[in-house]
mmCIF file of C-alpha atoms in Angstrom:
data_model
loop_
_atom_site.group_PDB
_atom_site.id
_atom_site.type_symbol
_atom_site.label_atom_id
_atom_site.label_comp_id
_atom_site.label_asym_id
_atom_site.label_seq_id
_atom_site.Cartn_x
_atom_site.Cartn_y
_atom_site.Cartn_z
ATOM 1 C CA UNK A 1 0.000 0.000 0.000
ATOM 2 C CA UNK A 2 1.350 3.445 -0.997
ATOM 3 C CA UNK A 3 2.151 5.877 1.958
ATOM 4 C CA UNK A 4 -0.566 8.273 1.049
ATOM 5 C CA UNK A 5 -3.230 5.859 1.053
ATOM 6 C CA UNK A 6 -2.447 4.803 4.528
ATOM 7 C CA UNK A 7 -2.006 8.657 5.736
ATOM 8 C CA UNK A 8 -6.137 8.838 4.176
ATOM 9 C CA UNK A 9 -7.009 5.752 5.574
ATOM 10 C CA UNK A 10 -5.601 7.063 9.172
ATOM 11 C CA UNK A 11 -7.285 10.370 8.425
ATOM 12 C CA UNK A 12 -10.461 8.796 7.200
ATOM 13 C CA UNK A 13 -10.754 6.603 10.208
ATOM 14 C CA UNK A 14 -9.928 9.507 12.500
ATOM 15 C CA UNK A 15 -12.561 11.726 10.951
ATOM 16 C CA UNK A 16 -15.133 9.113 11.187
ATOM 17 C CA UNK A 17 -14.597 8.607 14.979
ATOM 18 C CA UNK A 18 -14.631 11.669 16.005
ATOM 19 C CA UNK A 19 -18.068 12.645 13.759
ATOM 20 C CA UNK A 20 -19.539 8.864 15.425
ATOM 21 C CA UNK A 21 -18.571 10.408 18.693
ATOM 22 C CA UNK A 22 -20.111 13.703 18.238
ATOM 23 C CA UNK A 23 -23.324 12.070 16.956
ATOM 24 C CA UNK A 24 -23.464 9.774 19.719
ATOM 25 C CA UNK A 25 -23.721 12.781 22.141
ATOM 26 C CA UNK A 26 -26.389 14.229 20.117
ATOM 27 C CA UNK A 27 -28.444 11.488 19.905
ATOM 28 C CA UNK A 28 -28.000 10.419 23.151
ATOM 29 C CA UNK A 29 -29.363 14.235 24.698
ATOM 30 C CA UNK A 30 -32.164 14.482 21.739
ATOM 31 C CA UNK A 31 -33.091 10.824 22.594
ATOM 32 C CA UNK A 32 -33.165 11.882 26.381
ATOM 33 C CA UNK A 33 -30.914 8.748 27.328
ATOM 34 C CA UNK A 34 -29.278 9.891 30.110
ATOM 35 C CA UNK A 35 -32.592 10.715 32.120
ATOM 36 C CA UNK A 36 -33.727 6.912 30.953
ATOM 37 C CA UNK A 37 -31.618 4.916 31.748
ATOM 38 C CA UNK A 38 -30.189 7.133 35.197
ATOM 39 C CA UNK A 39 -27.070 7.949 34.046
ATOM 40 C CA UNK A 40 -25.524 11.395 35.031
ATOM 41 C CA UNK A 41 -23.414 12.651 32.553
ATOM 42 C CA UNK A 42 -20.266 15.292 33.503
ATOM 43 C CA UNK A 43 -20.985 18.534 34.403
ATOM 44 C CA UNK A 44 -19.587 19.928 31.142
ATOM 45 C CA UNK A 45 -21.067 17.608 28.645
ATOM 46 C CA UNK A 46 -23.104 19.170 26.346
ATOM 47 C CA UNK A 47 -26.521 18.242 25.494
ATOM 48 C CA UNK A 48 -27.409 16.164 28.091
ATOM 49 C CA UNK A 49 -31.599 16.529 28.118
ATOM 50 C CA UNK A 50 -33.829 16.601 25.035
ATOM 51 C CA UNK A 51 -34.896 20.347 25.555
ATOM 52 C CA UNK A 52 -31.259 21.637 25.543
ATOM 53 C CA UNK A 53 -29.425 23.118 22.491
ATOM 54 C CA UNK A 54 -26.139 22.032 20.940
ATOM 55 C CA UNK A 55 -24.507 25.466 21.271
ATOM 56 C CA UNK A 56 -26.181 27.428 24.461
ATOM 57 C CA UNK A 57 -27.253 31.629 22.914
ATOM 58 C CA UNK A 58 -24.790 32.880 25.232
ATOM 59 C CA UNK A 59 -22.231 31.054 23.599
ATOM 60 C CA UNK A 60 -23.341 31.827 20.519
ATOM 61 C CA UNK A 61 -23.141 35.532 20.677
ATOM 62 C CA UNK A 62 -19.434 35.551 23.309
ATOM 63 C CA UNK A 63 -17.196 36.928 21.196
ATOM 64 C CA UNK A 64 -19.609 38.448 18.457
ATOM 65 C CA UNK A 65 -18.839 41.872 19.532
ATOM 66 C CA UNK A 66 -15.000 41.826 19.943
ATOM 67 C CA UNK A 67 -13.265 42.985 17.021
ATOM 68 C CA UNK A 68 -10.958 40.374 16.160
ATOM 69 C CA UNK A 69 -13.710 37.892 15.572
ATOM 70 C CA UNK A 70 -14.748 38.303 12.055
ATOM 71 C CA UNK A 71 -11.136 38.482 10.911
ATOM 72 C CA UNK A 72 -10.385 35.445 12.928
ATOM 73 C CA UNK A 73 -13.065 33.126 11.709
ATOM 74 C CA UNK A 74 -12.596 34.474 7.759
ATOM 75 C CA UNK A 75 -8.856 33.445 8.296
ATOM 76 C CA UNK A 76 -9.759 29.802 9.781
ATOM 77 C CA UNK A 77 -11.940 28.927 7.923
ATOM 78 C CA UNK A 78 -9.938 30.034 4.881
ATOM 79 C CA UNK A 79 -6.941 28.224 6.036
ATOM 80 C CA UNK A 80 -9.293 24.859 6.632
ATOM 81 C CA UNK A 81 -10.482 25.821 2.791
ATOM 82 C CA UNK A 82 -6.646 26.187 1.602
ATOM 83 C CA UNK A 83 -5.939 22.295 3.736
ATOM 84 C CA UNK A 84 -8.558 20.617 2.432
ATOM 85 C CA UNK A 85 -7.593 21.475 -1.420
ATOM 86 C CA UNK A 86 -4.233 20.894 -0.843
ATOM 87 C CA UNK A 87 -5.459 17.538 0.241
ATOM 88 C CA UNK A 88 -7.426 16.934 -2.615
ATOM 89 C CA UNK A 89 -4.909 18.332 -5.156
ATOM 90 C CA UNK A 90 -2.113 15.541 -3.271
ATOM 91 C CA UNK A 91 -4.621 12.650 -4.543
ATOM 92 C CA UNK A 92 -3.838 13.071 -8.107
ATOM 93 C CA UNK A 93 -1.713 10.689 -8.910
ATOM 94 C CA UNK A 94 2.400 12.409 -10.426
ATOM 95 C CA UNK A 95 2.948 11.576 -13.730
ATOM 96 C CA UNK A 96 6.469 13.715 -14.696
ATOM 97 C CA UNK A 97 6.719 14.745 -17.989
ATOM 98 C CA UNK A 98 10.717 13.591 -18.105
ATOM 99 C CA UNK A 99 11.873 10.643 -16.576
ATOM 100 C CA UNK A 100 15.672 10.493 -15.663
ATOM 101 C CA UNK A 101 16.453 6.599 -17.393
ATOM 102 C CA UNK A 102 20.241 7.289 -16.988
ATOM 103 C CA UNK A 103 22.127 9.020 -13.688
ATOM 104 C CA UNK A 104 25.992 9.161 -12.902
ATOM 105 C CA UNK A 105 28.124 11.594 -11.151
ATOM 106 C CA UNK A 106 28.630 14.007 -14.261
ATOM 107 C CA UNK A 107 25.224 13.889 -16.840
ATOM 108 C CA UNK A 108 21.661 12.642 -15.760
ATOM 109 C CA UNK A 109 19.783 11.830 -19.582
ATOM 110 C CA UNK A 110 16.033 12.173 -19.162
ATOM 111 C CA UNK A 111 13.319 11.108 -21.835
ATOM 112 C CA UNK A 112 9.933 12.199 -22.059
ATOM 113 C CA UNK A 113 7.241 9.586 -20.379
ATOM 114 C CA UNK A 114 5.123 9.701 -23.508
ATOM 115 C CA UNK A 115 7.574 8.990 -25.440
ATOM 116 C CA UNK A 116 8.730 5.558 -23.281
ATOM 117 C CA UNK A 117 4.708 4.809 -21.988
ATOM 118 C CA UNK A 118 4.048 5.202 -26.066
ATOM 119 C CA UNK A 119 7.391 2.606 -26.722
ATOM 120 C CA UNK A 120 6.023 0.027 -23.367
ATOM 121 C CA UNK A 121 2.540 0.398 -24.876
ATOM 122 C CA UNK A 122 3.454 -1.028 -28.556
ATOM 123 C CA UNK A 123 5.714 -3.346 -26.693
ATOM 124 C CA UNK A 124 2.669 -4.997 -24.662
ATOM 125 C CA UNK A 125 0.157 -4.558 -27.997
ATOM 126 C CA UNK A 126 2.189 -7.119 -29.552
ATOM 127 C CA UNK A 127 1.583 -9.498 -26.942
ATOM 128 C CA UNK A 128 -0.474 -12.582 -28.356
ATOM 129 C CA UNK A 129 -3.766 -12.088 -26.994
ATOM 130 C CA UNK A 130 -3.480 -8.510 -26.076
ATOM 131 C CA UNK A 131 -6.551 -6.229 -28.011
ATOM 132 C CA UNK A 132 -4.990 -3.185 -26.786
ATOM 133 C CA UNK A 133 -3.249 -1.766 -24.191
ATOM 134 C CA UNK A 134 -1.921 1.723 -22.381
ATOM 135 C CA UNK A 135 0.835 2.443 -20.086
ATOM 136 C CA UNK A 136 1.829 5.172 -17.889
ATOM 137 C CA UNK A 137 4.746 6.349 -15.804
ATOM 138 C CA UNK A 138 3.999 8.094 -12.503
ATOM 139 C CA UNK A 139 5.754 8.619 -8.983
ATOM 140 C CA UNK A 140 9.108 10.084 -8.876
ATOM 141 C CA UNK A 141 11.071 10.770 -12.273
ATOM 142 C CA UNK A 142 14.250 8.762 -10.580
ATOM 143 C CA UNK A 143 12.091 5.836 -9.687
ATOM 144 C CA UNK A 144 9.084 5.896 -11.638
ATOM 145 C CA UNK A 145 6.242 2.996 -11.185
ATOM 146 C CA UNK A 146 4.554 1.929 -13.776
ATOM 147 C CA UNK A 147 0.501 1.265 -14.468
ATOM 148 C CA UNK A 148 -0.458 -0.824 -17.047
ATOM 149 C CA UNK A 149 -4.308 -1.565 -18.282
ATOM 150 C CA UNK A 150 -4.311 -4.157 -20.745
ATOM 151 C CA UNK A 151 -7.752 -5.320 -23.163
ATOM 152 C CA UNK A 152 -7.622 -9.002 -23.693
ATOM 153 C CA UNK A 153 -8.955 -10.287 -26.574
ATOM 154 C CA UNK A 154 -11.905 -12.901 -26.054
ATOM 155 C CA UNK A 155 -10.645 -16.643 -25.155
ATOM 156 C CA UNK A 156 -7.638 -15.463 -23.525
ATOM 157 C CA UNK A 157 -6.566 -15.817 -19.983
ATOM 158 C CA UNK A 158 -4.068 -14.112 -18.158
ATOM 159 C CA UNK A 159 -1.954 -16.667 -17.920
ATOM 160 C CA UNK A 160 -1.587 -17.360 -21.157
ATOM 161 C CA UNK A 161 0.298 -13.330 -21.271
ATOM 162 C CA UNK A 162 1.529 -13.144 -17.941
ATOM 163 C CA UNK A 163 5.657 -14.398 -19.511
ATOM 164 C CA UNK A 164 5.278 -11.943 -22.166
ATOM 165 C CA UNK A 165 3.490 -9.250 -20.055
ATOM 166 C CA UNK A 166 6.986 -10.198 -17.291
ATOM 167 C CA UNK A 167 9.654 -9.571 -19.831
ATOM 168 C CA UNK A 168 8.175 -6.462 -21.512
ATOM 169 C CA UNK A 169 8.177 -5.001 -18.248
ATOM 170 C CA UNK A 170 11.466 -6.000 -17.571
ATOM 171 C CA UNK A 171 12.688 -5.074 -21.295
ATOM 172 C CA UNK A 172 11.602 -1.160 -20.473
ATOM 173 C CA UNK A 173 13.423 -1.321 -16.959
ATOM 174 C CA UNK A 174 16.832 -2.796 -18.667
ATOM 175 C CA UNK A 175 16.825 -0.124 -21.268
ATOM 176 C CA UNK A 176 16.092 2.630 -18.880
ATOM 177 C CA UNK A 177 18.709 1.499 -16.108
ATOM 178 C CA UNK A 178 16.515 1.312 -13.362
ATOM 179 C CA UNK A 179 17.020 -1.163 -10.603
ATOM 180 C CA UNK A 180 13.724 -1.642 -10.241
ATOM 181 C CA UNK A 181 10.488 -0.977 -11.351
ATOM 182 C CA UNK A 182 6.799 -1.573 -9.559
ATOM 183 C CA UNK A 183 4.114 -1.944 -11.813
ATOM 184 C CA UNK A 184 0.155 -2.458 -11.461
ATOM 185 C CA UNK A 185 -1.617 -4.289 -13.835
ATOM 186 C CA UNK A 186 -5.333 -3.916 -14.634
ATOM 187 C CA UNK A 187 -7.023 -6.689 -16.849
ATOM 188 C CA UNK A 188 -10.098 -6.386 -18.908
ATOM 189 C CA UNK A 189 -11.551 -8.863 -21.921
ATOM 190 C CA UNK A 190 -12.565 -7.202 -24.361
ATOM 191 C CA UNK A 191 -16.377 -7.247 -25.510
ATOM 192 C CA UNK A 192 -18.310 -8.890 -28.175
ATOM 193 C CA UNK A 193 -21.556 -8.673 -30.199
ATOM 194 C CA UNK A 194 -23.155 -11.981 -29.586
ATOM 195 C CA UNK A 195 -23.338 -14.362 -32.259
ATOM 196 C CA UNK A 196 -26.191 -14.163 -34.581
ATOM 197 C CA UNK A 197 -27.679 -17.528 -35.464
ATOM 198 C CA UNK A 198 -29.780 -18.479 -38.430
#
């Protein structure tokens, strides 16, 4: 599992605790719980009776008339605005537009990803088998991963493509030079008009 995907999970799981929590509290006060079943709740818990409010008037209007509390709440909520698209904008997945495929102490060569996702991608078509297929580079241009969706044509299992589908992989991280290369693989089979019969 990639690091970011654990980091939303975490966040995910966080965020849905504490939003179970807080509706927890509200159903138990709206559903007068407490006073059923005798249980005193502490002195500061809010919503604790069915005719009390979430957030008391006086609370509501505290710091309404000091002057820094416009500017305050424009500037957090902006700032929880600015998080929450930088966290969305993180979820797109990096595809460089130059790859580095060779790297020593005095030159670095890079090479555009279309041009070696375009050379993998011809490489896989001619797979027996294969109807079509794309690939893409993403991560970091020094150690790239790569995603491959491939169409199989009708009849075919994957299998019968997995050896070929192995060394073109491995063809495109020789030629490159990198020591490795991680790559996901999504199969489809490709679709058919059924067969008319007369």
């Amino acid at each position: 599992m990639r690091e970011h995907a654990k980091t939303n999970r975490t966040l995910l799981a966080l965020l849905g605790l504490v939003l179970l929590g807080a509706g927890l509290l509200v159903l138990a006060g709206g559903a007068d719980i407490y006073r059923r079943f005798h249980l005193t709740p502490p002195a500061s818990w809010p919503l604790t009776a069915s005719d009390n409010v979430l957030v008391p008037s006086a609370d509501q209007t505290r710091w309404t008339g000091m002057s820094w509390w416009w500017p305050a709440t424009i500037a957090a909520l902006a700032l929880l605005m600015l998080l929450a698209v930088a966290w969305l904008l993180s979820q797109r997945r990096r595809h460089p537009r130059q790859l580095t495929v060779a790297d020593s102490s005095e030159e670095s060569i890079t090479v555009s990803n279309h041009a070696l996702s375009d050379a993998l991608t011809t490489d896989l078509t001619m797979l027996p088998g294969v109807r079509g297929s794309h690939a893409l580079f993403y991560g970091k241009h020094t150690h790239p991963h790569a995603r491959i969706v491939l169409t199989l044509s009708t009849g075919t299992s994957p299998e019968q493509i997995l050896e070929g589908l192995h060394d073109a992989v491995e063809r495109a991280r020789r030629s490159a030079g990198w020591d490795n290369l991680p790559t996901r693989v999504d199969l489809s089979v490709a679709r058919h008009s059924p067969h008319r019969v007369e």
